[in-house]
mmCIF file with all atom_site columns, C-alpha atoms in Angstrom:
data_model
loop_
_atom_site.group_PDB
_atom_site.id
_atom_site.type_symbol
_atom_site.label_atom_id
_atom_site.label_alt_id
_atom_site.label_comp_id
_atom_site.label_asym_id
_atom_site.label_entity_id
_atom_site.label_seq_id
_atom_site.pdbx_PDB_ins_code
_atom_site.Cartn_x
_atom_site.Cartn_y
_atom_site.Cartn_z
_atom_site.occupancy
_atom_site.B_iso_or_equiv
_atom_site.pdbx_formal_charge
_atom_site.auth_seq_id
_atom_site.auth_comp_id
_atom_site.auth_asym_id
_atom_site.auth_atom_id
_atom_site.pdbx_PDB_model_num
ATOM 1   C CA . MET A 1 1   ? -11.231 -13.233 1.537   1.00 49.00 ? 56  MET A CA 1
ATOM 2   C CA . ALA A 1 2   ? -10.880 -12.034 -2.031  1.00 57.00 ? 57  ALA A CA 1
ATOM 3   C CA . GLU A 1 3   ? -8.228  -13.342 -4.431  1.00 91.00 ? 58  GLU A CA 1
ATOM 4   C CA . ALA A 1 4   ? -7.465  -9.842  -5.719  1.00 94.00 ? 59  ALA A CA 1
ATOM 5   C CA . MET A 1 5   ? -8.237  -6.263  -4.733  1.00 95.00 ? 60  MET A CA 1
ATOM 6   C CA . ARG A 1 6   ? -7.685  -2.669  -5.838  1.00 95.00 ? 61  ARG A CA 1
ATOM 7   C CA . LEU A 1 7   ? -4.251  -1.217  -5.145  1.00 95.00 ? 62  LEU A CA 1
ATOM 8   C CA . ASP A 1 8   ? -5.568  1.921   -3.426  1.00 95.00 ? 63  ASP A CA 1
ATOM 9   C CA . LEU A 1 9   ? -7.728  -0.158  -1.092  1.00 96.00 ? 64  LEU A CA 1
ATOM 10  C CA . PHE A 1 10  ? -4.767  -2.328  -0.164  1.00 96.00 ? 65  PHE A CA 1
ATOM 11  C CA . LEU A 1 11  ? -2.599  0.728   0.617   1.00 95.00 ? 66  LEU A CA 1
ATOM 12  C CA . TRP A 1 12  ? -5.364  2.165   2.793   1.00 96.00 ? 67  TRP A CA 1
ATOM 13  C CA . TYR A 1 13  ? -6.194  -1.119  4.570   1.00 96.00 ? 68  TYR A CA 1
ATOM 14  C CA . ALA A 1 14  ? -2.472  -1.803  5.174   1.00 95.00 ? 69  ALA A CA 1
ATOM 15  C CA . ARG A 1 15  ? -2.163  1.698   6.685   1.00 95.00 ? 70  ARG A CA 1
ATOM 16  C CA . PHE A 1 16  ? 0.348   3.109   4.211   1.00 94.00 ? 71  PHE A CA 1
ATOM 17  C CA . ALA A 1 17  ? -2.102  6.011   3.797   1.00 94.00 ? 72  ALA A CA 1
ATOM 18  C CA . LYS A 1 18  ? -4.255  7.685   6.425   1.00 95.00 ? 73  LYS A CA 1
ATOM 19  C CA . THR A 1 19  ? -7.217  8.131   4.055   1.00 96.00 ? 74  THR A CA 1
ATOM 20  C CA . ARG A 1 20  ? -8.377  6.482   0.861   1.00 95.00 ? 75  ARG A CA 1
ATOM 21  C CA . PRO A 1 21  ? -7.913  9.693   -1.205  1.00 96.00 ? 76  PRO A CA 1
ATOM 22  C CA . LEU A 1 22  ? -4.276  9.769   -0.049  1.00 95.00 ? 77  LEU A CA 1
ATOM 23  C CA . ALA A 1 23  ? -3.913  6.119   -1.090  1.00 94.00 ? 78  ALA A CA 1
ATOM 24  C CA . GLN A 1 24  ? -5.296  7.054   -4.509  1.00 95.00 ? 79  GLN A CA 1
ATOM 25  C CA . ALA A 1 25  ? -2.797  9.924   -4.736  1.00 94.00 ? 80  ALA A CA 1
ATOM 26  C CA . ILE A 1 26  ? 0.092   7.534   -4.019  1.00 92.00 ? 81  ILE A CA 1
ATOM 27  C CA . CYS A 1 27  ? -1.121  5.300   -6.861  1.00 93.00 ? 82  CYS A CA 1
ATOM 28  C CA . GLU A 1 28  ? -1.712  8.102   -9.350  1.00 93.00 ? 83  GLU A CA 1
ATOM 29  C CA . ALA A 1 29  ? 1.592   9.898   -8.719  1.00 92.00 ? 84  ALA A CA 1
ATOM 30  C CA . GLY A 1 30  ? 3.274   7.597   -11.259 1.00 91.00 ? 85  GLY A CA 1
ATOM 31  C CA . THR A 1 31  ? 6.080   6.581   -8.906  1.00 93.00 ? 86  THR A CA 1
ATOM 32  C CA . LEU A 1 32  ? 4.649   3.282   -7.655  1.00 95.00 ? 87  LEU A CA 1
ATOM 33  C CA . ARG A 1 33  ? 5.898   0.001   -9.131  1.00 96.00 ? 88  ARG A CA 1
ATOM 34  C CA . LEU A 1 34  ? 3.894   -3.193  -9.039  1.00 95.00 ? 89  LEU A CA 1
ATOM 35  C CA . ASP A 1 35  ? 6.109   -6.227  -9.737  1.00 94.00 ? 90  ASP A CA 1
ATOM 36  C CA . GLY A 1 36  ? 8.572   -3.889  -11.467 1.00 93.00 ? 91  GLY A CA 1
ATOM 37  C CA . ARG A 1 37  ? 6.003   -2.181  -13.727 1.00 95.00 ? 92  ARG A CA 1
ATOM 38  C CA . ARG A 1 38  ? 5.218   1.507   -13.257 1.00 96.00 ? 93  ARG A CA 1
ATOM 39  C CA . ILE A 1 39  ? 1.611   2.064   -12.179 1.00 93.00 ? 94  ILE A CA 1
ATOM 40  C CA . ASP A 1 40  ? -0.329  5.326   -12.347 1.00 91.00 ? 95  ASP A CA 1
ATOM 41  C CA . ARG A 1 41  ? -3.869  4.157   -11.627 1.00 94.00 ? 96  ARG A CA 1
ATOM 42  C CA . ALA A 1 42  ? -5.580  3.424   -8.340  1.00 92.00 ? 97  ALA A CA 1
ATOM 43  C CA . HIS A 1 43  ? -7.673  0.569   -9.715  1.00 93.00 ? 98  HIS A CA 1
ATOM 44  C CA . ALA A 1 44  ? -4.694  -1.668  -10.544 1.00 94.00 ? 99  ALA A CA 1
ATOM 45  C CA . THR A 1 45  ? -5.154  -5.163  -9.130  1.00 95.00 ? 100 THR A CA 1
ATOM 46  C CA . VAL A 1 46  ? -2.919  -6.690  -6.465  1.00 96.00 ? 101 VAL A CA 1
ATOM 47  C CA . ARG A 1 47  ? -2.748  -10.311 -5.315  1.00 96.00 ? 102 ARG A CA 1
ATOM 48  C CA . VAL A 1 48  ? -0.866  -12.293 -2.695  1.00 96.00 ? 103 VAL A CA 1
ATOM 49  C CA . GLY A 1 49  ? 2.800   -12.366 -3.737  1.00 95.00 ? 104 GLY A CA 1
ATOM 50  C CA . THR A 1 50  ? 2.733   -8.994  -5.514  1.00 96.00 ? 105 THR A CA 1
ATOM 51  C CA . VAL A 1 51  ? 5.766   -6.793  -4.791  1.00 96.00 ? 106 VAL A CA 1
ATOM 52  C CA . LEU A 1 52  ? 5.130   -3.055  -4.380  1.00 95.00 ? 107 LEU A CA 1
ATOM 53  C CA . ALA A 1 53  ? 7.812   -0.360  -4.458  1.00 95.00 ? 108 ALA A CA 1
ATOM 54  C CA . PHE A 1 54  ? 6.916   3.276   -3.849  1.00 93.00 ? 109 PHE A CA 1
ATOM 55  C CA . PRO A 1 55  ? 8.329   6.407   -2.228  1.00 91.00 ? 110 PRO A CA 1
ATOM 56  C CA . LEU A 1 56  ? 6.644   7.287   1.045   1.00 86.00 ? 111 LEU A CA 1
ATOM 57  C CA . HIS A 1 57  ? 7.680   9.960   3.531   1.00 85.00 ? 112 HIS A CA 1
ATOM 58  C CA . GLY A 1 58  ? 11.208  10.419  2.254   1.00 88.00 ? 113 GLY A CA 1
ATOM 59  C CA . ARG A 1 59  ? 12.128  6.763   1.754   1.00 90.00 ? 114 ARG A CA 1
ATOM 60  C CA . VAL A 1 60  ? 11.358  4.011   -0.726  1.00 92.00 ? 115 VAL A CA 1
ATOM 61  C CA . ARG A 1 61  ? 9.144   1.255   0.652   1.00 93.00 ? 116 ARG A CA 1
ATOM 62  C CA . VAL A 1 62  ? 9.421   -2.208  -0.915  1.00 95.00 ? 117 VAL A CA 1
ATOM 63  C CA . VAL A 1 63  ? 6.900   -4.745  0.348   1.00 95.00 ? 118 VAL A CA 1
ATOM 64  C CA . ARG A 1 64  ? 5.580   -8.149  -0.693  1.00 97.00 ? 119 ARG A CA 1
ATOM 65  C CA . ILE A 1 65  ? 1.884   -8.770  -0.072  1.00 96.00 ? 120 ILE A CA 1
ATOM 66  C CA . ASP A 1 66  ? 1.337   -11.864 2.079   1.00 96.00 ? 121 ASP A CA 1
ATOM 67  C CA . ALA A 1 67  ? -2.425  -11.568 2.636   1.00 95.00 ? 122 ALA A CA 1
ATOM 68  C CA . LEU A 1 68  ? -5.337  -9.516  1.352   1.00 95.00 ? 123 LEU A CA 1
ATOM 69  C CA . PRO A 1 69  ? -7.396  -7.756  4.016   1.00 94.00 ? 124 PRO A CA 1
ATOM 70  C CA . HIS A 1 70  ? -11.172 -7.659  4.295   1.00 92.00 ? 125 HIS A CA 1
ATOM 71  C CA . ARG A 1 71  ? -11.199 -4.523  6.475   1.00 93.00 ? 126 ARG A CA 1
ATOM 72  C CA . ARG A 1 72  ? -8.994  -1.708  7.760   1.00 94.00 ? 127 ARG A CA 1
ATOM 73  C CA . GLY A 1 73  ? -8.023  -3.130  11.113  1.00 92.00 ? 128 GLY A CA 1
ATOM 74  C CA . PRO A 1 74  ? -5.587  -2.094  13.828  1.00 95.00 ? 129 PRO A CA 1
ATOM 75  C CA . PRO A 1 75  ? -1.905  -1.487  13.011  1.00 94.00 ? 130 PRO A CA 1
ATOM 76  C CA . ALA A 1 76  ? -0.821  -4.962  14.162  1.00 94.00 ? 131 ALA A CA 1
ATOM 77  C CA . GLU A 1 77  ? -3.333  -6.560  11.807  1.00 94.00 ? 132 GLU A CA 1
ATOM 78  C CA . ALA A 1 78  ? -2.220  -4.259  8.964   1.00 94.00 ? 133 ALA A CA 1
ATOM 79  C CA . ALA A 1 79  ? 1.460   -5.096  9.498   1.00 93.00 ? 134 ALA A CA 1
ATOM 80  C CA . ALA A 1 80  ? 0.669   -8.802  9.114   1.00 94.00 ? 135 ALA A CA 1
ATOM 81  C CA . LEU A 1 81  ? -0.544  -8.211  5.536   1.00 95.00 ? 136 LEU A CA 1
ATOM 82  C CA . TYR A 1 82  ? 2.925   -7.679  4.060   1.00 95.00 ? 137 TYR A CA 1
ATOM 83  C CA . VAL A 1 83  ? 6.626   -8.343  4.481   1.00 95.00 ? 138 VAL A CA 1
ATOM 84  C CA . ALA A 1 84  ? 8.998   -5.385  4.190   1.00 93.00 ? 139 ALA A CA 1
ATOM 85  C CA . LEU A 1 85  ? 11.776  -6.160  1.723   1.00 92.00 ? 140 LEU A CA 1
ATOM 86  C CA . ASP A 1 86  ? 13.530  -2.831  2.296   1.00 79.00 ? 141 ASP A CA 1
ATOM 87  C CA . GLY A 1 87  ? 14.617  -3.469  5.876   1.00 74.00 ? 142 GLY A CA 1
ATOM 88  C CA . THR A 1 88  ? 11.900  -1.336  7.484   1.00 70.00 ? 143 THR A CA 1
ATOM 89  C CA . ALA A 1 89  ? 9.163   -2.630  9.730   1.00 62.00 ? 144 ALA A CA 1
ATOM 90  C CA . GLY A 1 90  ? 5.566   -1.568  10.194  1.00 54.00 ? 145 GLY A CA 1
ATOM 91  C CA . PRO A 1 91  ? 3.461   1.163   8.651   1.00 52.00 ? 146 PRO A CA 1
ATOM 92  C CA . ALA A 1 92  ? 4.529   4.737   7.958   1.00 50.00 ? 147 ALA A CA 1
ATOM 93  C CA . PRO A 1 93  ? 5.392   7.016   10.909  1.00 49.00 ? 148 PRO A CA 1
ATOM 94  C CA . LYS A 1 94  ? 2.511   8.672   12.759  1.00 49.00 ? 149 LYS A CA 1
ATOM 95  C CA . GLY A 1 95  ? 1.666   12.286  12.080  1.00 46.00 ? 150 GLY A CA 1
ATOM 96  C CA . VAL A 1 96  ? 2.612   12.178  8.408   1.00 44.00 ? 151 VAL A CA 1
ATOM 97  C CA . ASP A 1 97  ? -0.371  12.375  6.084   1.00 46.00 ? 152 ASP A CA 1
ATOM 98  C CA . ALA A 1 98  ? 0.479   13.257  2.514   1.00 45.00 ? 153 ALA A CA 1
ATOM 99  C CA . PRO A 1 99  ? 2.729   11.285  0.167   1.00 48.00 ? 154 PRO A CA 1
ATOM 100 C CA . GLY A 1 100 ? 6.081   12.977  -0.217  1.00 50.00 ? 155 GLY A CA 1
ATOM 101 C CA . SER A 1 101 ? 5.605   15.349  2.727   1.00 45.00 ? 156 SER A CA 1
ATOM 102 C CA . ALA A 1 102 ? 8.492   15.914  5.119   1.00 44.00 ? 157 ALA A CA 1
ATOM 103 C CA . ALA A 1 103 ? 8.282   14.220  8.513   1.00 37.00 ? 158 ALA A CA 1
#
């Protein structure tokens, strides 16, 4: 497993976005924070221990990365990659594709 990876890949592998272009859009919207710093680029690097905060589907998600994936696996595998610090559990609700869209 890698020691670091691109932010958009992590969001896609961890199933916060249905497609990689949607993961890139989340990163480039300018509303995502990586360890408290505002990020507006998809190629930002994340590591184990990084805290991400970003709006997704009408709520703010705050997660700490516990492991870096090597593939986009099933939802149970994706949920094991991070710990939700905002009181929510699991990936985003099904049927919602675009960042900021109403569920």
